[in-house]
Amino acid sequence: MNPRVEKALNDQIQKEASSSQYYLAMASWSEANGLGGTAKFMYAHSDEERFHMLKLIKFVNERGGRAEISEISIPPKEFNDLKNVFESLLAHEIRVTESINNLVDICLQEKDYTTHNFVQWYVSEQLEEEALARTMLDKLRLIGDNQGGMYLFDRDLENASQEKSPPTQQTGN
Ligand code: OFO
């Protein structure tokens, strides 16, 4: 496997693992603050990020590279409020998108079209995740300080988590 591509993929593995921890921190904060629906949504999202990480690990190893499991950054413990949680989520996803775009760029520079094809799945995923975070933030801005609105928001997230199918164990391309 091209060493530059391998290094970029390993960096991405670390980022997906950090994302999973980040969402876990958000889930725990939400749960401790009585936001059961949001907690459920964040726990499910944390699992999804772990799935993103596993998919990369399998890909690197199956292509003759060596996936590295490195240490991950410590996520924040506290958030000001629910809006702050989703603002952090969006900011985080924007950083992940930049990282995926950088990965695409490296694949093209190194003419690694197989990895380029594989990474397209992540490009689409980032589009969806950023759009979802923006929708949530729009809703929270509309709700403002309205407690009833906040209750409904949290309940809607609980239902959304139930509708969403869990990530599959399939980690191939
Ligand atoms: Fe939310 O990001 Fe993975 O890819």
PDB file of C-alpha atoms and ligand atoms in Angstrom:
ATOM      1  CA  MET A   1       0.000   0.000   0.000  1.00  0.00           C
ATOM      2  CA  ASN A   2       1.236   3.497  -0.797  1.00  0.00           C
ATOM      3  CA  PRO A   3       2.887   4.765   2.442  1.00  0.00           C
ATOM      4  CA  ARG A   4       1.421   8.260   2.191  1.00  0.00           C
ATOM      5  CA  VAL A   5      -2.089   6.889   1.694  1.00  0.00           C
ATOM      6  CA  GLU A   6      -1.549   4.391   4.509  1.00  0.00           C
ATOM      7  CA  LYS A   7      -0.472   7.190   6.870  1.00  0.00           C
ATOM      8  CA  ALA A   8      -3.522   9.304   5.922  1.00  0.00           C
ATOM      9  CA  LEU A   9      -5.828   6.316   6.471  1.00  0.00           C
ATOM     10  CA  ASN A  10      -4.261   5.666   9.872  1.00  0.00           C
ATOM     11  CA  ASP A  11      -4.761   9.319  10.807  1.00  0.00           C
ATOM     12  CA  GLN A  12      -8.399   8.926   9.830  1.00  0.00           C
ATOM     13  CA  ILE A  13      -8.719   5.776  11.968  1.00  0.00           C
ATOM     14  CA  GLN A  14      -7.564   7.839  14.942  1.00  0.00           C
ATOM     15  CA  LYS A  15     -10.061  10.604  14.113  1.00  0.00           C
ATOM     16  CA  GLU A  16     -12.993   8.191  13.839  1.00  0.00           C
ATOM     17  CA  ALA A  17     -12.042   6.651  17.187  1.00  0.00           C
ATOM     18  CA  SER A  18     -11.890  10.138  18.722  1.00  0.00           C
ATOM     19  CA  SER A  19     -15.290  10.925  17.194  1.00  0.00           C
ATOM     20  CA  SER A  20     -16.752   7.844  18.835  1.00  0.00           C
ATOM     21  CA  GLN A  21     -15.426   8.988  22.228  1.00  0.00           C
ATOM     22  CA  TYR A  22     -16.634  12.521  21.612  1.00  0.00           C
ATOM     23  CA  TYR A  23     -20.202  11.327  21.017  1.00  0.00           C
ATOM     24  CA  LEU A  24     -19.949   9.096  24.034  1.00  0.00           C
ATOM     25  CA  ALA A  25     -19.091  12.184  26.121  1.00  0.00           C
ATOM     26  CA  MET A  26     -22.125  13.964  24.672  1.00  0.00           C
ATOM     27  CA  ALA A  27     -24.302  10.928  25.410  1.00  0.00           C
ATOM     28  CA  SER A  28     -23.152  10.792  28.996  1.00  0.00           C
ATOM     29  CA  TRP A  29     -23.647  14.539  29.539  1.00  0.00           C
ATOM     30  CA  SER A  30     -27.159  14.306  28.024  1.00  0.00           C
ATOM     31  CA  GLU A  31     -28.083  11.294  30.145  1.00  0.00           C
ATOM     32  CA  ALA A  32     -26.864  12.997  33.328  1.00  0.00           C
ATOM     33  CA  ASN A  33     -28.930  16.066  32.439  1.00  0.00           C
ATOM     34  CA  GLY A  34     -32.219  14.216  31.972  1.00  0.00           C
ATOM     35  CA  LEU A  35     -32.127  14.263  28.173  1.00  0.00           C
ATOM     36  CA  GLY A  36     -32.756  10.573  27.580  1.00  0.00           C
ATOM     37  CA  GLY A  37     -33.674  10.920  23.891  1.00  0.00           C
ATOM     38  CA  THR A  38     -30.563  12.912  23.079  1.00  0.00           C
ATOM     39  CA  ALA A  39     -28.444  10.429  25.052  1.00  0.00           C
ATOM     40  CA  LYS A  40     -29.868   7.544  23.029  1.00  0.00           C
ATOM     41  CA  PHE A  41     -29.163   9.389  19.782  1.00  0.00           C
ATOM     42  CA  MET A  42     -25.571  10.129  20.863  1.00  0.00           C
ATOM     43  CA  TYR A  43     -24.915   6.555  22.022  1.00  0.00           C
ATOM     44  CA  ALA A  44     -26.086   5.321  18.611  1.00  0.00           C
ATOM     45  CA  HIS A  45     -23.929   7.919  16.888  1.00  0.00           C
ATOM     46  CA  SER A  46     -20.914   6.857  18.925  1.00  0.00           C
ATOM     47  CA  ASP A  47     -21.465   3.291  17.678  1.00  0.00           C
ATOM     48  CA  GLU A  48     -21.637   4.580  14.113  1.00  0.00           C
ATOM     49  CA  GLU A  49     -18.288   6.313  14.473  1.00  0.00           C
ATOM     50  CA  ARG A  50     -16.782   3.118  15.800  1.00  0.00           C
ATOM     51  CA  PHE A  51     -18.159   1.373  12.723  1.00  0.00           C
ATOM     52  CA  HIS A  52     -16.485   4.038  10.528  1.00  0.00           C
ATOM     53  CA  MET A  53     -13.222   3.305  12.322  1.00  0.00           C
ATOM     54  CA  LEU A  54     -13.556  -0.492  11.949  1.00  0.00           C
ATOM     55  CA  LYS A  55     -14.349  -0.172   8.243  1.00  0.00           C
ATOM     56  CA  LEU A  56     -11.072   1.730   7.767  1.00  0.00           C
ATOM     57  CA  ILE A  57      -9.055  -0.738   9.861  1.00  0.00           C
ATOM     58  CA  LYS A  58     -10.324  -3.682   7.784  1.00  0.00           C
ATOM     59  CA  PHE A  59      -9.654  -1.861   4.536  1.00  0.00           C
ATOM     60  CA  VAL A  60      -6.049  -0.993   5.417  1.00  0.00           C
ATOM     61  CA  ASN A  61      -5.243  -4.522   6.600  1.00  0.00           C
ATOM     62  CA  GLU A  62      -6.995  -6.205   3.668  1.00  0.00           C
ATOM     63  CA  ARG A  63      -4.978  -4.115   1.223  1.00  0.00           C
ATOM     64  CA  GLY A  64      -1.668  -5.175   2.666  1.00  0.00           C
ATOM     65  CA  GLY A  65      -1.141  -2.148   4.902  1.00  0.00           C
ATOM     66  CA  ARG A  66      -1.003  -2.074   8.680  1.00  0.00           C
ATOM     67  CA  ALA A  67      -3.816  -0.403  10.583  1.00  0.00           C
ATOM     68  CA  GLU A  68      -2.542   1.287  13.721  1.00  0.00           C
ATOM     69  CA  ILE A  69      -4.503   1.656  16.924  1.00  0.00           C
ATOM     70  CA  SER A  70      -3.252   4.811  18.556  1.00  0.00           C
ATOM     71  CA  GLU A  71      -4.253   6.874  21.546  1.00  0.00           C
ATOM     72  CA  ILE A  72      -7.241   9.147  21.259  1.00  0.00           C
ATOM     73  CA  SER A  73      -7.875  12.684  22.405  1.00  0.00           C
ATOM     74  CA  ILE A  74      -9.855  13.260  25.599  1.00  0.00           C
ATOM     75  CA  PRO A  75     -13.330  14.634  24.822  1.00  0.00           C
ATOM     76  CA  PRO A  76     -14.885  17.533  26.773  1.00  0.00           C
ATOM     77  CA  LYS A  77     -16.728  16.651  29.989  1.00  0.00           C
ATOM     78  CA  GLU A  78     -19.033  19.631  30.178  1.00  0.00           C
ATOM     79  CA  PHE A  79     -21.339  21.404  27.756  1.00  0.00           C
ATOM     80  CA  ASN A  80     -23.218  24.643  28.475  1.00  0.00           C
ATOM     81  CA  ASP A  81     -26.533  23.412  27.119  1.00  0.00           C
ATOM     82  CA  LEU A  82     -28.081  21.319  24.364  1.00  0.00           C
ATOM     83  CA  LYS A  83     -27.388  23.986  21.739  1.00  0.00           C
ATOM     84  CA  ASN A  84     -23.740  23.920  22.733  1.00  0.00           C
ATOM     85  CA  VAL A  85     -23.748  20.110  22.318  1.00  0.00           C
ATOM     86  CA  PHE A  86     -24.996  20.359  18.738  1.00  0.00           C
ATOM     87  CA  GLU A  87     -22.736  23.306  17.930  1.00  0.00           C
ATOM     88  CA  SER A  88     -19.794  21.193  19.088  1.00  0.00           C
ATOM     89  CA  LEU A  89     -21.089  18.270  17.041  1.00  0.00           C
ATOM     90  CA  LEU A  90     -21.300  20.367  13.872  1.00  0.00           C
ATOM     91  CA  ALA A  91     -17.857  21.931  14.419  1.00  0.00           C
ATOM     92  CA  HIS A  92     -16.446  18.450  14.955  1.00  0.00           C
ATOM     93  CA  GLU A  93     -18.057  17.038  11.817  1.00  0.00           C
ATOM     94  CA  ILE A  94     -16.760  19.971   9.754  1.00  0.00           C
ATOM     95  CA  ARG A  95     -13.232  19.112  10.929  1.00  0.00           C
ATOM     96  CA  VAL A  96     -13.795  15.444  10.006  1.00  0.00           C
ATOM     97  CA  THR A  97     -15.027  16.494   6.548  1.00  0.00           C
ATOM     98  CA  GLU A  98     -11.829  18.519   6.034  1.00  0.00           C
ATOM     99  CA  SER A  99      -9.824  15.476   7.003  1.00  0.00           C
ATOM    100  CA  ILE A 100     -11.758  13.231   4.576  1.00  0.00           C
ATOM    101  CA  ASN A 101     -11.274  15.796   1.800  1.00  0.00           C
ATOM    102  CA  ASN A 102      -7.561  15.799   2.534  1.00  0.00           C
ATOM    103  CA  LEU A 103      -7.583  12.006   2.281  1.00  0.00           C
ATOM    104  CA  VAL A 104      -9.318  12.204  -1.119  1.00  0.00           C
ATOM    105  CA  ASP A 105      -6.698  14.694  -2.240  1.00  0.00           C
ATOM    106  CA  ILE A 106      -3.826  12.414  -1.216  1.00  0.00           C
ATOM    107  CA  CYS A 107      -5.432   9.439  -3.034  1.00  0.00           C
ATOM    108  CA  LEU A 108      -5.588  11.486  -6.226  1.00  0.00           C
ATOM    109  CA  GLN A 109      -2.024  12.787  -5.865  1.00  0.00           C
ATOM    110  CA  GLU A 110      -0.765   9.226  -5.341  1.00  0.00           C
ATOM    111  CA  LYS A 111      -3.040   7.827  -8.081  1.00  0.00           C
ATOM    112  CA  ASP A 112      -4.527   5.334  -5.631  1.00  0.00           C
ATOM    113  CA  TYR A 113      -7.927   5.024  -7.299  1.00  0.00           C
ATOM    114  CA  THR A 114      -9.030   1.995  -5.271  1.00  0.00           C
ATOM    115  CA  THR A 115      -8.712   3.894  -2.001  1.00  0.00           C
ATOM    116  CA  HIS A 116     -10.204   6.944  -3.654  1.00  0.00           C
ATOM    117  CA  ASN A 117     -13.258   4.844  -4.518  1.00  0.00           C
ATOM    118  CA  PHE A 118     -13.445   3.443  -0.969  1.00  0.00           C
ATOM    119  CA  VAL A 119     -13.247   6.904   0.589  1.00  0.00           C
ATOM    120  CA  GLN A 120     -16.243   8.144  -1.411  1.00  0.00           C
ATOM    121  CA  TRP A 121     -18.486   6.372   1.112  1.00  0.00           C
ATOM    122  CA  TYR A 122     -17.073   8.680   3.803  1.00  0.00           C
ATOM    123  CA  VAL A 123     -17.588  11.740   1.599  1.00  0.00           C
ATOM    124  CA  SER A 124     -21.324  10.947   1.356  1.00  0.00           C
ATOM    125  CA  GLU A 125     -21.517  10.115   5.050  1.00  0.00           C
ATOM    126  CA  GLN A 126     -20.022  13.496   5.976  1.00  0.00           C
ATOM    127  CA  LEU A 127     -22.551  15.313   3.810  1.00  0.00           C
ATOM    128  CA  GLU A 128     -25.369  13.563   5.669  1.00  0.00           C
ATOM    129  CA  GLU A 129     -23.868  14.128   9.115  1.00  0.00           C
ATOM    130  CA  GLU A 130     -23.253  17.833   8.586  1.00  0.00           C
ATOM    131  CA  ALA A 131     -26.773  18.289   7.199  1.00  0.00           C
ATOM    132  CA  LEU A 132     -28.253  16.465  10.194  1.00  0.00           C
ATOM    133  CA  ALA A 133     -26.310  18.610  12.686  1.00  0.00           C
ATOM    134  CA  ARG A 134     -27.448  21.805  10.913  1.00  0.00           C
ATOM    135  CA  THR A 135     -31.095  20.665  10.995  1.00  0.00           C
ATOM    136  CA  MET A 136     -30.855  19.966  14.729  1.00  0.00           C
ATOM    137  CA  LEU A 137     -29.296  23.360  15.375  1.00  0.00           C
ATOM    138  CA  ASP A 138     -32.006  25.123  13.337  1.00  0.00           C
ATOM    139  CA  LYS A 139     -34.640  23.383  15.459  1.00  0.00           C
ATOM    140  CA  LEU A 140     -32.885  24.335  18.697  1.00  0.00           C
ATOM    141  CA  ARG A 141     -32.644  27.976  17.600  1.00  0.00           C
ATOM    142  CA  LEU A 142     -36.401  27.984  16.964  1.00  0.00           C
ATOM    143  CA  ILE A 143     -37.100  26.414  20.355  1.00  0.00           C
ATOM    144  CA  GLY A 144     -34.923  28.908  22.222  1.00  0.00           C
ATOM    145  CA  ASP A 145     -35.615  28.673  25.991  1.00  0.00           C
ATOM    146  CA  ASN A 146     -39.019  27.040  25.613  1.00  0.00           C
ATOM    147  CA  GLN A 147     -39.030  24.035  27.995  1.00  0.00           C
ATOM    148  CA  GLY A 148     -41.950  22.321  26.251  1.00  0.00           C
ATOM    149  CA  GLY A 149     -40.155  22.637  22.927  1.00  0.00           C
ATOM    150  CA  MET A 150     -37.019  21.159  24.466  1.00  0.00           C
ATOM    151  CA  TYR A 151     -39.022  18.208  25.802  1.00  0.00           C
ATOM    152  CA  LEU A 152     -40.450  17.538  22.336  1.00  0.00           C
ATOM    153  CA  PHE A 153     -37.008  17.893  20.728  1.00  0.00           C
ATOM    154  CA  ASP A 154     -35.594  15.287  23.094  1.00  0.00           C
ATOM    155  CA  ARG A 155     -38.543  12.946  22.488  1.00  0.00           C
ATOM    156  CA  ASP A 156     -38.167  13.317  18.712  1.00  0.00           C
ATOM    157  CA  LEU A 157     -34.517  12.335  18.995  1.00  0.00           C
ATOM    158  CA  GLU A 158     -35.491   9.238  20.937  1.00  0.00           C
ATOM    159  CA  ASN A 159     -37.855   8.227  18.133  1.00  0.00           C
ATOM    160  CA  ALA A 160     -35.245   9.070  15.475  1.00  0.00           C
ATOM    161  CA  SER A 161     -32.754   6.761  17.227  1.00  0.00           C
ATOM    162  CA  GLN A 162     -35.307   3.931  17.186  1.00  0.00           C
ATOM    163  CA  GLU A 163     -36.030   4.371  13.465  1.00  0.00           C
ATOM    164  CA  LYS A 164     -32.352   4.440  12.534  1.00  0.00           C
ATOM    165  CA  SER A 165     -30.980   1.001  11.849  1.00  0.00           C
ATOM    166  CA  PRO A 166     -27.846   0.130  13.820  1.00  0.00           C
ATOM    167  CA  PRO A 167     -24.568  -0.073  11.920  1.00  0.00           C
ATOM    168  CA  THR A 168     -24.009  -3.501  10.451  1.00  0.00           C
ATOM    169  CA  GLN A 169     -21.000  -5.630  11.175  1.00  0.00           C
ATOM    170  CA  GLN A 170     -20.165  -5.575   7.494  1.00  0.00           C
ATOM    171  CA  THR A 171     -16.880  -3.742   7.259  1.00  0.00           C
ATOM    172  CA  GLY A 172     -15.924  -4.458   3.666  1.00  0.00           C
ATOM    173  CA  ASN A 173     -15.850  -1.880   0.915  1.00  0.00           C
TER     174      ASN A 173
HETATM  175 FE1  OFO B   1     -19.072  11.589  11.888  1.00  0.00          FE
HETATM  176  O1  OFO B   1     -17.672  10.995  10.916  1.00  0.00           O
HETATM  177 FE2  OFO B   1     -17.212   9.331  10.804  1.00  0.00          FE
HETATM  178  O2  OFO B   1     -16.670   9.549   9.083  1.00  0.00           O
END
